[in-house]
Amino acid sequence: MQRVCFLLKVRADRLAEYRARHAAVWPEMLDALTAAGWHNYSLFLRDDGLLVGYLETPDFAAARAAMAATDVNARWQAEMAEFFEELGDGRGPDEAMRPLTEVFHLA
């Protein structure tokens, strides 16, 4: 099982709405994430907008590809893109995720 951690930056003026949106994630989005192999998926948001994401999956590339193939993901990413800083080049938040290198794990 791969443990994946990534960072993104939420716009300071959108923090409250970002939190509210994630308090009510669409059920079909939750189902798609589970079906695509996203397990123990968590998001942590600091008051300055730093977003830390964590998930476990057998294969992160396959899990991302499975989500990218869904209509619900395209709709969710289009709605959420405006919340983030520095996406650039028309990329969605899911495409901007760059996993951090794990340097230690206590099993």
XYZ file of N, CA and C in Angstrom:
321
model
N 0.850 -1.179 0.000
C 0.000 0.000 0.000
C 0.894 1.240 0.000
N 0.676 2.129 -0.931
C 1.405 3.399 -0.977
C 0.742 4.408 -0.049
N 1.551 5.123 0.715
C 1.082 6.272 1.486
C 1.478 7.502 0.689
N 0.521 8.368 0.397
C 0.759 9.538 -0.442
C 0.399 10.788 0.343
N 1.304 11.755 0.346
C 1.056 13.046 0.980
C 1.373 14.125 -0.050
N 0.523 15.134 -0.121
C 0.738 16.221 -1.075
C 0.320 17.546 -0.448
N 0.806 18.638 -1.037
C 0.497 19.988 -0.573
C -0.140 20.789 -1.693
N -1.112 21.602 -1.336
C -1.686 22.597 -2.241
C -1.918 23.851 -1.408
N -2.256 24.952 -2.056
C -2.487 26.207 -1.325
C -3.860 26.750 -1.681
N -4.727 26.839 -0.668
C -6.075 27.395 -0.834
C -5.982 28.912 -0.670
N -6.710 29.630 -1.491
C -6.725 31.092 -1.408
C -7.258 31.525 -0.045
N -6.587 32.494 0.560
C -6.940 32.948 1.902
C -8.384 33.431 1.989
N -8.881 34.042 0.931
C -10.249 34.578 0.962
C -11.310 33.511 0.707
N -10.903 32.262 0.504
C -11.844 31.178 0.206
C -11.820 30.066 1.239
N -11.102 30.250 2.339
C -10.937 29.177 3.326
C -12.257 28.693 3.906
N -13.117 29.623 4.313
C -14.387 29.223 4.940
C -15.244 28.427 3.963
N -15.328 28.872 2.734
C -16.146 28.158 1.753
C -15.526 26.803 1.406
N -14.191 26.738 1.336
C -13.518 25.465 1.073
C -13.862 24.451 2.167
N -13.797 24.893 3.414
C -14.157 24.007 4.527
C -15.619 23.553 4.404
N -16.502 24.488 4.090
C -17.929 24.163 3.964
C -18.168 23.155 2.844
N -17.498 23.320 1.712
C -17.670 22.375 0.608
C -17.240 20.969 1.006
N -16.203 20.876 1.809
C -15.711 19.554 2.198
C -16.489 18.956 3.361
N -17.333 19.743 3.974
C -18.245 19.195 4.979
C -19.432 18.513 4.307
N -19.567 18.751 2.996
C -20.696 18.187 2.242
C -20.238 17.714 0.862
N -19.214 16.864 0.834
C -18.743 16.312 -0.444
C -19.855 15.469 -1.048
N -20.038 15.617 -2.350
C -21.094 14.883 -3.051
C -20.947 13.375 -2.814
N -22.030 12.685 -2.488
C -21.966 11.229 -2.296
C -21.382 10.496 -3.503
N -21.696 10.941 -4.711
C -21.155 10.259 -5.897
C -19.639 10.458 -6.013
N -19.121 11.578 -5.491
C -17.676 11.803 -5.486
C -17.019 10.868 -4.478
N -17.621 10.730 -3.314
C -17.101 9.805 -2.302
C -17.077 8.372 -2.828
N -18.151 7.978 -3.506
C -18.217 6.627 -4.085
C -17.139 6.426 -5.143
N -16.927 7.435 -5.977
C -15.916 7.337 -7.040
C -14.511 7.210 -6.450
N -14.217 8.002 -5.414
C -12.901 7.912 -4.768
C -12.661 6.518 -4.212
N -13.649 5.988 -3.528
C -13.520 4.647 -2.957
C -13.317 3.605 -4.060
N -14.130 3.675 -5.103
C -14.026 2.711 -6.208
C -12.680 2.804 -6.920
N -12.096 4.004 -6.951
C -10.816 4.210 -7.639
C -9.611 3.822 -6.782
N -9.868 3.434 -5.520
C -8.768 2.965 -4.686
C -8.158 4.004 -3.766
N -8.880 5.089 -3.486
C -8.408 6.110 -2.550
C -8.888 5.699 -1.150
N -7.979 5.327 -0.287
C -8.323 4.865 1.055
C -7.690 5.785 2.101
N -8.369 5.908 3.245
C -7.868 6.757 4.336
C -7.495 8.146 3.827
N -8.311 8.677 2.947
C -8.052 9.982 2.342
C -8.461 11.077 3.311
N -7.519 11.949 3.634
C -7.758 13.059 4.552
C -7.176 14.339 3.987
N -7.822 15.448 4.297
C -7.306 16.769 3.971
C -7.203 17.558 5.264
N -6.093 18.263 5.431
C -5.847 19.103 6.596
C -5.579 20.511 6.079
N -6.236 21.507 6.668
C -6.123 22.882 6.183
C -5.655 23.797 7.302
N -4.532 24.473 7.046
C -3.998 25.442 8.000
C -4.647 26.798 7.744
N -4.659 27.663 8.739
C -5.324 28.962 8.623
C -4.728 29.871 7.550
N -3.495 29.618 7.133
C -2.895 30.422 6.064
C -3.163 29.838 4.673
N -3.946 28.761 4.623
C -4.323 28.171 3.344
C -3.524 26.943 2.935
N -2.488 26.595 3.677
C -1.731 25.393 3.333
C -2.633 24.177 3.504
N -2.780 23.401 2.439
C -3.594 22.190 2.438
C -2.671 20.987 2.352
N -2.821 20.080 3.291
C -2.045 18.839 3.298
C -3.018 17.707 3.039
N -2.760 16.945 2.003
C -3.579 15.789 1.679
C -2.826 14.508 1.949
N -3.545 13.495 2.406
C -2.953 12.191 2.685
C -3.921 11.116 2.233
N -3.398 10.083 1.608
C -4.208 8.927 1.246
C -3.343 7.689 1.174
N -3.996 6.555 1.167
C -3.329 5.276 0.967
C -3.995 4.605 -0.221
N -3.180 3.981 -1.050
C -3.695 3.337 -2.255
C -2.690 2.291 -2.735
N -3.158 1.232 -3.378
C -2.228 0.250 -3.925
C -1.326 0.847 -5.014
N -1.857 1.796 -5.793
C -1.107 2.359 -6.922
C -1.640 3.776 -7.178
N -0.881 4.796 -6.804
C -1.354 6.168 -6.916
C -1.613 6.567 -8.370
N -0.748 6.185 -9.269
C -0.960 6.526 -10.681
C -2.265 5.921 -11.185
N -2.526 4.673 -10.837
C -3.772 4.016 -11.262
C -4.981 4.661 -10.591
N -4.853 5.025 -9.319
C -5.963 5.663 -8.599
C -6.290 7.026 -9.198
N -5.261 7.789 -9.565
C -5.484 9.092 -10.209
C -6.140 8.910 -11.577
N -5.654 7.949 -12.336
C -6.212 7.702 -13.667
C -7.668 7.266 -13.576
N -7.983 6.420 -12.605
C -9.366 5.965 -12.436
C -10.281 7.144 -12.118
N -9.827 8.055 -11.279
C -10.641 9.245 -10.974
C -10.749 10.153 -12.188
N -9.675 10.331 -12.905
C -9.686 11.205 -14.083
C -10.671 10.727 -15.140
N -10.977 9.444 -15.127
C -11.898 8.869 -16.106
C -13.364 9.052 -15.734
N -13.636 9.632 -14.561
C -15.022 9.785 -14.124
C -15.561 11.180 -14.416
N -16.830 11.230 -14.726
C -17.503 12.512 -14.958
C -17.605 13.323 -13.678
N -17.862 12.662 -12.558
C -18.025 13.384 -11.296
C -16.728 14.096 -10.915
N -15.587 13.480 -11.187
C -14.313 14.122 -10.884
C -14.124 15.376 -11.731
N -14.456 15.313 -12.995
C -14.321 16.489 -13.863
C -15.175 17.642 -13.340
N -16.398 17.336 -12.922
C -17.281 18.381 -12.388
C -16.752 18.940 -11.070
N -16.299 18.065 -10.179
C -15.781 18.505 -8.878
C -14.535 19.374 -9.059
N -13.604 18.905 -9.892
C -12.358 19.656 -10.095
C -12.631 21.027 -10.717
N -13.575 21.095 -11.635
C -13.920 22.379 -12.256
C -14.463 23.350 -11.215
N -15.278 22.857 -10.304
C -15.828 23.720 -9.254
C -14.785 24.116 -8.220
N -13.841 23.240 -7.941
C -12.876 23.494 -6.874
C -11.649 24.273 -7.337
N -11.380 24.333 -8.616
C -10.160 24.982 -9.113
C -10.030 26.430 -8.646
N -11.134 27.148 -8.567
C -11.093 28.561 -8.177
C -10.642 28.780 -6.733
N -10.599 27.743 -5.936
C -10.200 27.856 -4.537
C -8.684 27.860 -4.346
N -7.934 27.493 -5.372
C -6.505 27.260 -5.207
C -5.637 28.333 -5.845
N -4.486 28.561 -5.210
C -3.445 29.416 -5.760
C -2.537 28.576 -6.654
N -1.935 29.219 -7.617
C -0.821 28.646 -8.380
C -1.100 27.340 -9.099
N -2.277 27.174 -9.655
C -2.504 25.959 -10.442
C -1.849 26.104 -11.811
N -2.085 27.212 -12.461
C -1.436 27.495 -13.741
C -1.767 26.511 -14.839
N -1.589 26.943 -16.044
C -1.723 26.100 -17.243
C -3.053 25.371 -17.342
N -4.091 25.853 -16.673
C -5.399 25.230 -16.771
C -5.519 23.892 -16.069
N -4.534 23.550 -15.264
C -4.591 22.275 -14.535
C -5.628 22.341 -13.430
N -6.256 21.216 -13.144
C -7.159 21.115 -12.016
C -6.376 20.794 -10.766
N -6.999 20.946 -9.597
C -6.305 20.618 -8.347
C -5.769 19.186 -8.316
N -6.518 18.251 -8.872
C -6.062 16.864 -8.865
C -4.806 16.670 -9.705
N -4.654 17.461 -10.760
C -3.466 17.365 -11.610
C -2.264 18.066 -10.989
N -2.508 18.989 -10.059
C -1.435 19.741 -9.422
C -0.832 19.005 -8.224
N -1.447 17.901 -7.802
C -0.917 17.138 -6.670
C 0.422 16.518 -7.043
N 1.433 16.852 -6.268
C 2.748 16.249 -6.448
C 3.125 15.603 -5.124
N 3.168 14.282 -5.077
C 3.461 13.610 -3.809
C 4.812 14.023 -3.225
N 4.817 14.176 -1.912
C 6.061 14.415 -1.193
C 6.794 13.084 -1.045
N 8.099 13.150 -0.900
C 8.895 11.949 -0.688
C 8.849 11.574 0.787
N 8.425 10.362 1.058
C 8.401 9.886 2.435
C 9.828 9.597 2.887
N 10.216 10.159 4.029
C 11.566 9.941 4.542
C 11.571 9.110 5.823
N 10.395 8.907 6.429
C 10.326 8.094 7.630
C 8.903 7.612 7.828
N 8.782 6.389 8.327
C 7.474 5.821 8.669
C 7.667 4.853 9.821
N 6.917 5.064 10.892
C 6.937 4.150 12.030
C 5.769 3.199 11.884
N 6.046 1.962 11.596
C 4.983 0.973 11.396
C 4.555 0.359 12.704
